[in-house]
Coordinates of C-alpha atoms and ligand atoms in Angstrom, one line a residue:
M1 CA -36.9 7.5 -80.7
H2 CA -40.4 8.1 -79.4
I3 CA -41.6 9.5 -76.1
K4 CA -45.3 9.8 -75.7
D5 CA -46.6 11.8 -78.7
H6 CA -43.2 13.1 -80.0
T7 CA -40.3 11.8 -82.1
F8 CA -36.8 12.7 -81.1
G9 CA -33.5 12.4 -83.0
L10 CA -30.0 12.0 -81.7
F11 CA -28.5 15.4 -81.1
I12 CA -25.5 15.2 -78.8
P13 CA -24.0 11.7 -78.4
E14 CA -22.7 10.5 -75.0
K15 CA -19.0 10.8 -76.0
E16 CA -19.4 14.5 -76.9
I17 CA -21.2 15.2 -73.6
Q18 CA -18.5 13.5 -71.6
E19 CA -15.8 15.5 -73.4
A20 CA -17.6 18.7 -72.7
V21 CA -18.1 17.8 -69.0
A22 CA -14.4 16.9 -68.7
R23 CA -13.5 20.3 -70.3
L24 CA -15.7 22.2 -67.9
A25 CA -14.3 20.3 -64.9
D26 CA -10.8 21.1 -66.0
R27 CA -11.5 24.8 -66.0
L28 CA -13.3 24.5 -62.6
N29 CA -10.4 22.5 -61.1
H30 CA -8.1 25.3 -62.2
D31 CA -10.2 28.4 -61.3
F32 CA -11.4 27.1 -57.9
R33 CA -8.2 25.2 -56.8
H34 CA -7.8 27.1 -53.5
L35 CA -11.4 28.0 -52.8
N36 CA -13.1 24.8 -51.6
P37 CA -16.2 25.5 -53.7
L38 CA -19.7 24.3 -52.9
F39 CA -21.4 22.8 -55.9
I40 CA -25.2 23.2 -55.8
G41 CA -27.0 20.9 -58.2
V42 CA -30.4 21.9 -59.2
L43 CA -32.8 19.0 -59.2
N44 CA -34.2 17.1 -60.9
G45 CA -32.6 17.8 -64.3
A46 CA -29.0 18.3 -63.2
F47 CA -28.5 15.1 -61.3
M48 CA -26.7 13.3 -64.1
F49 CA -24.5 16.3 -65.1
A50 CA -23.6 16.9 -61.5
A51 CA -22.6 13.3 -61.0
D52 CA -20.4 13.2 -64.1
L53 CA -19.0 16.7 -63.4
L54 CA -18.0 15.9 -59.8
R55 CA -16.3 12.7 -60.9
N56 CA -14.0 14.9 -62.9
I57 CA -13.4 17.4 -60.1
H58 CA -10.1 16.7 -58.2
I59 CA -9.9 19.7 -55.9
P60 CA -11.3 20.0 -52.4
S61 CA -15.0 20.8 -52.8
E62 CA -18.5 19.9 -51.5
L63 CA -21.7 19.1 -53.2
T64 CA -25.3 19.7 -52.3
F65 CA -28.6 19.6 -54.2
I66 CA -31.6 21.9 -54.1
K67 CA -34.9 21.9 -55.7
V68 CA -36.4 25.0 -57.2
K69 CA -40.2 25.0 -57.1
S70 CA -41.7 27.4 -59.6
Y71 CA -45.3 28.2 -59.6
T72 CA -47.4 31.1 -60.8
G73 CA -48.8 32.9 -57.8
T74 CA -52.1 34.6 -57.7
Q75 CA -50.3 38.0 -57.3
S76 CA -49.5 40.0 -60.3
T77 CA -45.8 39.4 -59.6
G78 CA -46.1 36.2 -61.7
T79 CA -43.7 33.4 -61.1
V80 CA -42.6 32.7 -57.5
N81 CA -39.6 30.5 -56.8
T82 CA -39.0 28.7 -53.5
L83 CA -35.9 26.9 -52.6
L84 CA -36.2 23.4 -51.1
G85 CA -33.5 21.7 -49.2
L86 CA -30.5 24.1 -49.0
D87 CA -29.0 22.5 -45.9
H88 CA -25.5 24.0 -46.1
P89 CA -24.4 27.3 -44.6
I90 CA -23.4 29.3 -47.7
Q91 CA -22.1 32.5 -46.1
D92 CA -18.6 33.3 -47.4
R93 CA -18.6 30.2 -49.6
H94 CA -17.7 30.1 -53.3
L95 CA -20.9 28.7 -54.9
I96 CA -21.1 26.9 -58.3
I97 CA -24.7 26.4 -59.4
V98 CA -24.9 23.2 -61.5
E99 CA -27.7 23.4 -64.1
D100 CA -28.7 21.0 -66.9
I101 CA -30.1 23.7 -69.2
I102 CA -30.7 27.4 -69.2
D103 CA -33.6 28.4 -71.4
T104 CA -35.2 31.8 -70.4
G105 CA -32.7 32.0 -67.6
L106 CA -35.4 33.0 -65.1
T107 CA -35.0 30.0 -62.9
V108 CA -31.3 30.5 -62.4
Q109 CA -31.7 34.2 -62.0
H110 CA -34.2 33.8 -59.2
L111 CA -32.0 31.2 -57.6
Q112 CA -29.0 33.6 -57.7
E113 CA -31.0 36.3 -56.0
K114 CA -32.1 34.0 -53.2
L115 CA -28.5 32.7 -52.6
K116 CA -27.1 36.3 -52.7
Q117 CA -29.2 37.1 -49.6
E118 CA -27.1 34.7 -47.6
K119 CA -23.9 36.6 -48.5
P120 CA -21.8 33.9 -50.3
A121 CA -18.2 34.9 -51.3
S122 CA -19.1 34.4 -55.0
I123 CA -21.7 32.7 -57.3
H124 CA -20.9 31.1 -60.6
I125 CA -23.1 29.1 -62.9
A126 CA -22.0 25.9 -64.7
T127 CA -24.6 24.7 -67.2
L128 CA -24.3 21.9 -69.7
L129 CA -26.7 23.5 -72.2
L130 CA -27.6 27.0 -73.0
K131 CA -30.3 28.3 -75.5
P132 CA -29.0 31.8 -76.1
E133 CA -32.0 32.8 -78.3
A134 CA -34.4 32.0 -75.5
L135 CA -32.6 34.1 -72.8
L136 CA -34.9 36.7 -71.3
T137 CA -32.5 38.1 -68.7
P138 CA -28.8 39.0 -68.9
L139 CA -26.7 36.4 -67.1
S140 CA -23.0 36.1 -66.6
L141 CA -22.2 32.6 -67.8
T142 CA -18.6 31.4 -67.5
Y143 CA -19.1 27.7 -67.7
V144 CA -21.3 26.5 -70.6
G145 CA -21.0 23.0 -72.2
F146 CA -23.0 23.6 -75.4
E147 CA -24.9 26.5 -76.9
I148 CA -27.9 25.0 -78.7
P149 CA -30.8 26.3 -80.8
N150 CA -34.1 27.1 -79.2
E151 CA -35.6 23.6 -79.6
F152 CA -36.8 21.1 -77.1
V153 CA -34.2 18.5 -76.0
V154 CA -34.4 15.4 -73.8
G155 CA -32.0 12.9 -72.2
Y156 CA -29.0 13.1 -69.8
G157 CA -31.2 14.2 -67.0
L158 CA -33.6 16.3 -69.1
D159 CA -37.2 15.1 -69.3
Y160 CA -40.1 15.3 -71.6
D161 CA -43.2 15.1 -69.4
G162 CA -41.3 13.1 -66.9
Q163 CA -39.7 10.6 -69.4
G164 CA -36.3 10.3 -70.9
R165 CA -34.0 11.4 -68.0
N166 CA -32.2 8.1 -68.1
L167 CA -31.0 8.4 -71.6
R168 CA -27.2 8.7 -72.0
D169 CA -27.3 10.8 -75.1
I170 CA -29.2 14.1 -75.7
Y171 CA -32.1 14.0 -78.3
K172 CA -33.8 16.8 -80.1
V173 CA -37.5 16.9 -81.0
S174 CA -37.9 16.2 -84.7
E175 CA -39.8 18.6 -87.1
Ligands
IMP1 P1 -35.5 28.6 -67.6 O1 -36.0 29.1 -66.3 O2 -36.4 29.0 -68.7 O3 -34.1 28.8 -67.9 O4 -35.8 27.0 -67.5 C1 -35.0 26.1 -67.0 C2 -35.7 24.8 -66.8 O5 -36.7 24.5 -67.8 C3 -34.7 23.7 -66.9 O6 -34.0 23.5 -65.7 C4 -35.5 22.6 -67.4 O7 -36.0 21.9 -66.3 C5 -36.6 23.2 -68.3 N1 -36.2 23.1 -69.7 C6 -35.9 24.2 -70.5 N2 -35.7 23.8 -71.7 C7 -35.8 22.5 -71.8 C8 -35.7 21.4 -72.8 O8 -35.4 21.7 -74.0 N3 -35.9 20.2 -72.4 C9 -36.2 19.8 -71.1 N4 -36.4 20.7 -70.2 C10 -36.2 22.0 -70.4

């Protein structure tokens, strides 16, 4: 499979993705059964995972989406993250951040810090993919679909230069 200048090979087929999503949902259904959690999908990448995950959630719950805009500021502090579109009151709510992939972990860490300021009851992270070798910050991760090597992947919401989000399977860049 080709996208722009790169060749990608099949890595995680749709069936395995769906099985992992169902397993994560089962655990969430159990752990949050009396807590009316608020799922927060992180756009754009998590749109497909969030949709499939929520179809497997059978407990009272709500879903919203946010966009994290990362840019490197002119200050020496480096990366600045702003939140776009958090329209729900989150104080005293049990939050579940829904991410497609955690690479360095910096995006989700910044997101957690911002959310904490609003005093939620708890924050958990559900990520479909995790690249443990790429992590730059310690994170408490309870709900992980797959641990994968530190290589670039595309499909199932994840893009390469804007392309490939529509793919049902996950592909890995070839050598
Ligand atoms: P982090 O802050 O380094 O954890 O990066 C998280 C974001 O980087 C994800 O939400 C993705 O948008 C993007 N990303 C990281 N690795 C990949 C990949 O292998 N393929 C596509 N996007 C990726």
